[in-house]
């Protein structure tokens, strides 16, 4: 069978099951991408609802609505839902949709595993959320699950640990699929240094996932055996070491932060050149900077543990290695600015979200540098300053980049343009209120307000009120996001193939909406070079 | 060699590479999982 015949035979499978069976059994990367994105959106609102409840409790000093144990459960499950349920699945969803289209592959390399890795996620989160309804309540020891505190909780521990195992297995399978796809399924002529930055950042992210998710799984398995089988991995009374858990957890936890943010760098590196009408400045430097950040993320974990106690030499090592991350990150920020320099800028919603990312993520990066200084960290540790820092990195960082990515590629997915005015409203409300929500938390932290408390001294009342009101407004403004997406799916102005006048890359060579099976015939070298002409400069 | 053979060879090679890469990555993930548990065991036994 000739190559073209072979692909034509595949074309016979253009028909797809309809109804629920389509979504349960699908092996199509676009369907699975959609499933991930819808799941992520649902979890974003579930986690967001918990955030609203937390801010409601903190609106005024004193206990208002929840007992402290439930408050701690809300903070713990909010974090787990947002990290593992909202942000990571959103990135996997975008990867599923875009990577095959961007590298000229017909689908992901392991489509059945792709289906399986999605469908275990809803069960994982059903398990996790069901813990709110069992005696003793949901896990309340924080998302870091530190022993011995977490071992003293109710009956929720095994359910939460099983849920984490399932999430981990899903992530590992997703990561294996991404790497295998990128390394083996690129169209002939799509060399590594012609790949779009989103594909590059995801490739590096996938390696991080494979290295660290099993470490988390190992850590929680040991917690489980400590609790139920009498082992003493982390129990000092049996010869174990609770601090060992913290080392293992943060060996996973710090690269996890980069798992959440590296694909954001990729999305922003796609959006800024398009709306600056210029090629990305320093493509290869961006690739090497991403790889450097990923490498450094493995040797900085103990900066989360300065106050736990460690030799001075170790403190210095972890302080300096953490500060080193500012160099490749600075390269990226410089390159995005240089891309815009003398560009013909326009400010459509994806660009607005990318610019907001650029400014606000940098604020999160700077507060990260402050936290990296070991002596200063003794003041900041476990205060709201830390909460402000990582929310600046994850909300206007990761989540704004996800929203920017959705607004960038949505017309390609649906074939319709969305309501630009409403999307700009979404952007401005989000950007204003995310700052009202999180910026005052810097002041609260510097003034000494501890994190993970349902009540606080009255001197913190004013900024907490501001933060809570900002939180409610930010939460409400997010309702616009699904409304805009649903409107766009149902209809609207027809999108052109290129959608944005200066967009370059293989995905824009496909019709809008992208066909159910794309690139069954690999793109020609000329198409690849045309796609790479403005996006990548190698 | 005909076009048919070339295309089939290409797809066979791609399929083999996909399997090999997936296997290697799965082994790496398993090694990290078991490795960290073994490391903790050896520390607890010290």
XYZ file of C-alpha atoms in Angstrom:
584
model
C 0.000 0.000 0.000
C 1.462 3.335 -1.003
C 1.913 6.050 1.597
C -1.020 8.024 0.248
C -3.167 4.871 0.107
C -2.254 4.129 3.675
C -3.398 7.531 4.845
C -6.513 7.293 2.689
C -7.337 4.037 4.453
C -7.034 5.901 7.723
C -9.377 8.478 6.290
C -12.035 5.765 6.164
C -12.122 6.078 9.914
C -13.252 9.686 9.596
C -16.610 8.606 11.004
C -16.781 8.809 14.768
C -19.165 7.467 17.343
C -21.636 9.995 18.598
C -22.991 10.826 22.029
C -21.355 9.827 25.262
C -19.595 6.816 23.700
C -17.563 9.155 21.497
C -16.114 10.849 24.559
C -15.590 7.657 26.558
C -13.865 5.719 23.823
C -12.161 8.417 21.822
C -8.508 8.094 20.879
C -8.490 11.317 18.874
C -6.049 13.884 20.222
C -8.465 16.759 19.661
C -11.303 15.046 21.522
C -8.999 14.127 24.392
C -7.620 17.668 24.429
C -11.172 18.971 24.715
C -11.927 16.535 27.543
C -8.856 17.689 29.454
C -9.719 21.354 28.944
C -13.352 20.921 30.023
C -12.261 18.918 33.079
C -9.701 21.582 33.915
C -12.328 24.319 33.642
C -14.678 22.413 35.974
C -11.884 21.897 38.514
C -10.900 25.578 38.193
C -14.377 26.514 39.364
C -14.438 23.817 42.076
C -11.051 24.984 43.394
C -12.155 28.586 42.893
C -15.281 28.005 44.964
C -13.071 26.776 47.806
C -10.910 29.887 47.402
C -14.036 32.041 47.700
C -15.003 30.205 50.895
C -11.491 30.746 52.278
C -11.625 34.472 51.464
C -15.154 34.647 52.942
C -13.821 33.279 56.223
C -10.911 35.738 56.142
C -13.062 38.761 55.305
C -13.158 39.688 58.984
C -11.109 38.670 62.027
C -12.657 35.975 64.200
C -14.249 32.700 63.171
C -17.137 33.453 60.796
C -18.389 30.365 59.002
C -16.068 27.346 59.353
C -14.390 25.501 62.159
C -10.588 25.571 61.835
C -10.400 21.948 60.718
C -12.752 22.516 57.778
C -10.835 25.689 56.919
C -7.604 23.679 56.775
C -9.326 21.064 54.607
C -10.463 23.819 52.245
C -6.920 25.205 51.849
C -5.500 21.706 51.340
C -8.038 20.536 48.760
C -8.098 23.957 47.038
C -4.368 23.575 46.364
C -4.618 19.961 45.199
C -7.610 20.740 42.968
C -5.960 23.779 41.389
C -2.537 22.203 40.848
C -3.479 18.674 39.807
C -7.029 19.292 38.628
C -6.986 22.695 36.942
C -3.523 23.795 35.807
C -1.838 20.486 34.920
C -4.816 19.069 32.969
C -5.176 22.396 31.157
C -1.594 22.104 29.932
C -2.099 18.475 28.944
C -5.263 19.522 27.107
C -3.424 22.224 25.195
C -0.590 19.768 24.482
C -3.061 17.218 23.129
C -4.720 19.743 20.875
C -1.654 21.556 19.640
C 1.431 19.333 19.630
C 0.335 16.974 16.823
C -0.913 19.912 14.758
C 2.279 21.900 15.365
C 4.722 19.105 14.491
C 2.767 17.741 11.534
C 1.743 14.454 13.188
C -1.658 12.805 12.595
C -2.237 12.111 16.302
C -0.431 11.408 19.563
C 1.859 8.376 19.414
C -0.038 6.346 22.040
C -3.713 7.213 21.560
C -5.234 4.478 23.763
C -2.973 5.386 26.647
C -3.993 8.981 26.006
C -7.650 8.069 26.548
C -6.804 6.078 29.683
C -4.659 8.832 31.169
C -7.570 11.251 30.888
C -10.298 8.974 32.167
C -8.569 8.096 35.418
C -8.526 11.787 36.366
C -12.265 12.245 37.079
C -12.156 9.185 39.348
C -9.109 10.560 41.161
C -10.902 13.809 41.885
C -14.143 12.083 42.850
C -12.096 10.204 45.446
C -10.391 13.354 46.658
C -13.559 15.454 46.865
C -15.523 12.619 48.473
C -13.268 12.958 51.521
C -15.299 16.034 52.536
C -18.195 13.688 53.282
C -16.484 11.035 55.387
C -16.005 11.098 59.177
C -13.015 13.248 60.058
C -13.300 15.285 56.877
C -10.936 15.936 54.006
C -7.147 16.019 54.456
C -6.232 19.141 56.408
C -2.452 19.001 56.686
C -1.768 21.233 53.680
C -1.040 20.107 50.104
C 2.517 19.306 51.212
C 1.164 16.406 53.320
C 3.932 16.720 55.919
C 4.147 13.920 58.480
C 3.525 13.530 61.348
C 0.651 16.065 61.001
C -0.954 14.396 58.011
C -0.857 10.991 59.732
C -2.914 12.387 62.592
C -5.883 13.255 60.361
C -9.104 11.312 59.896
C -9.919 8.470 57.572
C -9.307 10.522 54.486
C -5.595 9.771 54.147
C -5.788 6.553 52.110
C -8.375 8.048 49.761
C -6.304 11.181 49.257
C -3.155 9.115 48.680
C -4.911 6.861 46.197
C -6.192 9.971 44.421
C -2.652 11.361 44.272
C -1.384 8.053 42.889
C -4.021 8.167 40.161
C -3.190 11.785 39.299
C 0.494 10.873 39.206
C -0.101 7.865 36.965
C -2.178 10.038 34.652
C 0.545 12.697 34.489
C 3.295 10.143 33.856
C 1.326 8.532 31.039
C 0.597 11.948 29.566
C 4.276 12.887 29.753
C 5.430 9.630 28.145
C 2.937 10.242 25.356
C 4.190 13.776 24.760
C 7.849 12.764 24.617
C 7.218 9.738 22.421
C 5.107 11.862 20.074
C 7.612 14.672 19.774
C 10.637 12.416 19.406
C 9.085 10.018 16.869
C 6.129 11.584 15.106
C 7.514 14.872 13.784
C 6.937 15.344 10.073
C 10.071 14.828 7.965
C 11.853 18.183 7.916
C 10.473 19.310 11.278
C 13.855 19.345 13.000
C 14.085 19.905 16.743
C 15.201 23.503 16.275
C 12.284 24.212 13.964
C 9.725 23.176 16.557
C 7.476 25.892 18.001
C 8.413 27.037 21.490
C 5.214 25.537 22.937
C 6.356 22.099 21.762
C 9.851 22.666 23.139
C 8.647 23.797 26.543
C 6.271 20.835 26.711
C 9.044 18.394 25.778
C 11.160 19.684 28.650
C 8.150 19.726 30.990
C 7.398 16.108 30.121
C 10.927 15.060 31.130
C 10.441 16.885 34.441
C 7.148 15.053 34.979
C 8.709 11.658 34.373
C 11.498 12.416 36.807
C 9.443 13.812 39.668
C 5.932 12.382 39.657
C 7.241 8.915 40.632
C 9.099 10.585 43.511
C 5.819 12.007 44.840
C 4.208 8.601 44.368
C 7.070 6.999 46.323
C 6.745 9.564 49.126
C 2.988 9.092 49.551
C 3.366 5.300 49.347
C 5.789 5.507 52.263
C 3.297 7.698 54.161
C 0.679 5.036 53.567
C 2.888 2.198 54.821
C 3.895 4.304 57.852
C 0.223 4.796 58.683
C -1.155 1.326 58.019
C 1.692 -1.181 57.956
C 3.859 -0.071 60.844
C 6.882 1.098 58.863
C 8.940 4.025 60.119
C 10.146 5.880 57.042
C 9.176 9.221 58.503
C 8.570 8.326 62.138
C 11.365 9.417 64.476
C 10.242 6.945 67.147
C 10.950 4.044 64.795
C 14.277 5.371 63.540
C 12.854 7.262 60.569
C 13.135 10.931 59.764
C 10.194 13.310 59.187
C 12.529 15.833 57.567
C 13.358 13.184 54.981
C 9.762 13.472 53.762
C 10.196 17.205 53.287
C 13.336 16.653 51.214
C 11.626 14.051 49.060
C 8.454 16.102 48.748
C 10.299 19.224 47.623
C 12.517 17.242 45.266
C 9.169 16.683 43.546
C 7.599 19.981 44.573
C 10.032 22.443 43.125
C 10.223 20.948 39.632
C 6.417 20.741 39.893
C 6.354 24.541 39.984
C 8.223 24.550 36.672
C 5.894 21.888 35.299
C 3.140 24.424 35.894
C 4.995 27.377 34.392
C 7.253 26.145 31.544
C 4.380 25.503 29.099
C 3.201 29.038 29.962
C 6.543 30.311 28.656
C 5.844 28.362 25.475
C 2.389 29.845 24.983
C 3.599 33.383 25.619
C 6.456 32.797 23.156
C 3.834 31.909 20.527
C 1.508 34.831 21.242
C 3.934 37.739 21.547
C 5.576 37.338 18.082
C 2.149 37.012 16.426
C 0.787 40.239 17.881
C 4.119 42.063 17.541
C 4.293 41.023 13.873
C 7.936 40.108 14.371
C 9.844 36.845 14.723
C 10.584 35.708 18.260
C 13.827 37.298 19.409
C 16.464 34.692 20.325
C 14.636 31.440 19.580
C 17.569 29.192 20.432
C 18.342 31.205 23.583
C 14.743 30.588 24.652
C 15.174 26.840 24.175
C 18.434 26.748 26.135
C 16.993 29.004 28.851
C 14.037 26.626 29.262
C 16.369 23.642 29.523
C 18.553 25.516 32.045
C 15.544 26.372 34.209
C 14.484 22.716 34.122
C 17.953 21.543 35.151
C 18.244 24.119 37.934
C 14.800 23.165 39.241
C 16.322 19.864 40.430
C 18.977 21.461 42.633
C 17.051 24.104 44.545
C 14.452 22.122 46.486
C 15.702 22.876 49.999
C 14.992 26.612 49.665
C 11.510 25.578 50.823
C 13.093 24.288 54.034
C 15.579 26.927 55.188
C 13.905 27.193 58.570
C 13.842 23.412 59.081
C 17.564 23.517 59.749
C 20.507 22.553 57.596
C 24.262 23.177 57.511
C 25.338 26.689 56.529
C 27.049 25.356 53.396
C 23.762 23.746 52.296
C 21.875 26.982 52.939
C 24.385 28.881 50.812
C 24.233 26.287 48.047
C 20.442 26.294 47.860
C 20.282 30.083 48.143
C 22.737 30.650 45.310
C 21.397 27.908 43.052
C 17.911 29.401 43.470
C 19.167 32.862 42.550
C 20.807 31.367 39.447
C 17.327 30.630 38.061
C 16.844 34.375 37.663
C 19.415 34.322 34.827
C 17.631 32.078 32.298
C 14.296 33.556 33.404
C 15.718 37.030 32.788
C 16.841 35.883 29.324
C 13.244 34.940 28.579
C 11.747 38.191 29.845
C 14.386 40.155 27.904
C 13.633 38.191 24.714
C 9.883 38.769 24.998
C 10.509 42.502 25.459
C 12.994 42.502 22.557
C 10.405 40.740 20.384
C 7.952 43.552 21.049
C 10.574 46.258 20.579
C 9.676 48.237 17.439
C 7.026 45.668 16.637
C 3.682 46.591 15.157
C 1.753 45.716 18.279
C -1.956 45.072 18.504
C -3.830 44.194 21.649
C -6.245 41.363 21.033
C -7.222 39.257 24.081
C -4.379 36.684 23.738
C -1.798 39.483 23.630
C -3.413 41.255 26.585
C -3.175 38.083 28.664
C 0.436 37.536 27.511
C 1.397 41.084 28.508
C -0.321 40.738 31.850
C 1.575 37.476 32.306
C 4.835 39.244 31.514
C 4.386 41.981 34.122
C 2.700 40.009 36.879
C 4.737 36.818 36.572
C 7.823 39.008 36.887
C 6.454 40.387 40.175
C 6.073 36.776 41.353
C 9.615 36.082 40.197
C 11.011 39.028 42.134
C 9.283 38.029 45.357
C 10.726 34.561 44.693
C 14.196 36.097 44.684
C 13.453 37.739 48.014
C 12.358 34.366 49.412
C 15.517 32.753 48.047
C 17.661 34.752 50.458
C 18.087 32.410 53.405
C 18.363 35.070 56.135
C 15.326 36.959 54.816
C 13.397 33.729 54.389
C 13.458 33.209 58.154
C 11.209 36.274 58.318
C 8.970 35.341 55.376
C 8.613 31.588 55.980
C 4.991 30.472 56.439
C 3.594 33.998 56.112
C 1.180 35.463 53.609
C 4.195 36.787 51.694
C 4.757 33.229 50.477
C 1.065 32.931 49.606
C 1.258 36.172 47.595
C 4.442 34.991 45.838
C 3.201 31.666 44.584
C -0.224 32.989 43.677
C 1.422 35.664 41.518
C 3.366 32.902 39.779
C 0.421 30.569 39.350
C -2.599 32.818 38.732
C -1.417 35.673 36.510
C 1.428 33.347 35.529
C 0.150 29.894 34.613
C -3.594 30.547 34.538
C -3.385 33.781 32.515
C -1.113 31.984 30.024
C -3.666 29.156 29.757
C -6.417 31.707 29.137
C -4.212 33.522 26.611
C -3.544 30.194 24.885
C -7.249 29.338 24.774
C -8.089 32.774 23.325
C -5.234 32.350 20.806
C -6.203 28.912 19.488
C -9.982 28.859 20.141
C -10.879 30.129 16.628
C -8.708 27.366 15.153
C -10.527 24.762 17.257
C -14.084 25.967 16.702
C -13.865 27.744 13.343
C -15.486 30.839 14.869
C -14.180 34.088 16.256
C -15.250 34.787 19.818
C -16.734 37.950 21.276
C -13.658 40.197 21.473
C -15.356 42.853 23.599
C -16.438 40.339 26.213
C -12.965 38.733 26.185
C -11.382 42.146 26.784
C -13.787 42.709 29.663
C -12.701 39.332 31.022
C -9.080 40.377 30.711
C -9.402 43.784 32.385
C -11.561 42.525 35.250
C -9.179 39.616 35.830
C -6.049 41.745 35.712
C -7.359 44.470 37.991
C -8.873 42.165 40.576
C -6.069 39.606 40.645
C -3.882 42.453 41.917
C -6.496 43.618 44.416
C -6.681 40.013 45.593
C -3.022 39.116 45.906
C -0.952 42.302 46.187
C -2.155 43.174 49.718
C -1.065 39.696 50.808
C 2.544 40.876 50.441
C 1.865 43.549 53.083
C 0.100 41.046 55.337
C 3.017 38.641 55.083
C 5.645 41.282 55.743
C 3.615 42.379 58.765
C 3.779 38.803 60.033
C 0.389 37.231 59.261
C 0.855 33.450 59.192
C -0.642 31.399 56.370
C -3.210 28.602 56.856
C -5.111 30.291 59.709
C -8.883 30.934 59.782
C -8.567 33.752 62.330
C -6.044 36.556 62.724
C -5.079 39.561 64.814
C -7.159 42.685 64.182
C -4.158 44.610 62.823
C -4.445 42.505 59.649
C -8.156 43.254 59.151
C -7.944 46.062 56.569
C -5.778 44.363 53.963
C -7.641 41.078 54.446
C -10.886 42.853 53.647
C -9.366 44.353 50.495
C -7.958 40.963 49.496
C -11.289 39.201 50.046
C -13.269 41.789 48.080
C -10.721 41.507 45.260
C -11.090 37.733 45.447
C -14.881 37.824 45.102
C -14.641 40.193 42.131
C -11.916 38.071 40.501
C -13.963 34.911 41.034
C -17.114 36.472 39.576
C -15.265 37.807 36.538
C -14.105 34.266 35.686
C -17.708 33.342 34.881
C -17.203 35.285 31.637
C -14.607 32.753 30.447
C -16.907 29.720 29.927
C -19.643 32.029 28.597
C -17.270 33.342 25.898
C -16.110 29.813 25.031
C -19.645 28.361 24.833
C -20.775 31.292 22.642
C -17.783 30.679 20.364
C -18.429 26.938 20.096
C -22.067 27.572 19.173
C -21.345 30.081 16.428
C -19.937 33.422 15.483
C -18.012 35.131 12.750
C -16.200 32.569 10.578
C -12.498 32.317 11.391
C -9.971 32.295 8.554
C -7.336 29.565 8.376
C -4.619 31.874 9.649
C -6.980 33.518 12.184
C -4.407 36.156 13.242
C -2.748 38.026 10.380
C 0.814 37.385 11.534
C 0.398 33.883 12.968
C 2.945 31.385 11.700
C 3.236 27.686 12.381
C 1.838 24.458 11.005
C -1.448 24.708 12.911
C -2.335 27.829 10.930
C -1.841 25.945 7.644
C -4.845 23.766 8.532
C -8.433 24.836 7.901
C -10.492 26.415 10.698
C -11.974 24.504 12.423
C -9.133 21.994 12.327
C -10.380 18.751 10.733
C -11.021 15.778 13.024
C -7.959 14.049 11.560
C -5.218 16.471 10.588
C -1.859 15.891 8.854
C -2.701 12.375 7.684
C -0.412 13.274 4.825
C 2.685 14.760 6.403
C 3.163 18.445 5.551
C 5.685 19.208 2.844
C 9.045 20.718 3.624
C 7.894 23.968 1.997
C 4.889 24.122 4.344
C 7.118 23.491 7.350
C 9.565 26.154 6.261
C 6.744 28.612 5.642
C 5.363 27.872 9.098
C 8.782 28.285 10.659
C 9.567 31.428 8.673
C 8.359 33.881 11.251
C 7.858 31.823 14.346
C 11.285 30.257 14.664
C 14.384 31.783 13.253
C 16.719 28.796 13.083
C 12.849 0.048 -3.786
C 9.242 1.103 -4.491
C 7.373 3.948 -2.844
C 5.155 1.398 -1.092
C 8.111 -0.342 0.510
C 9.655 2.963 1.574
C 6.431 4.108 3.214
C 5.950 0.780 4.972
C 9.553 0.789 6.171
C 9.072 4.326 7.466
C 5.944 3.360 9.396
C 7.516 0.158 10.770
C 10.570 2.055 11.926
C 8.393 4.742 13.487
C 6.307 2.112 15.311
C 9.448 0.401 16.668
C 10.861 3.725 17.822
C 7.594 4.648 19.539
C 7.601 1.340 21.464
C 11.266 1.637 22.386
C 10.974 5.243 23.616
C 7.833 4.449 25.629
C 9.534 1.446 27.248
C 12.674 3.388 28.172
C 10.640 6.245 29.678
C 8.469 3.821 31.673
C 11.599 2.172 33.075
C 13.025 5.563 34.046
C 9.779 6.450 35.862
C 9.799 3.084 37.676
C 13.452 3.567 38.637
C 12.706 6.952 40.213
C 9.749 5.474 42.129
C 11.654 2.478 43.492
C 14.929 4.383 43.864
C 13.504 6.943 46.264
C 11.799 4.277 48.362
C 15.075 2.317 48.557
C 16.935 5.479 49.497
C 14.506 6.082 52.359
C 14.786 2.452 53.485
C 18.557 2.640 53.610
C 18.354 5.899 55.567
C 15.878 4.438 58.042
C 18.123 1.396 58.547
C 21.163 3.518 59.342
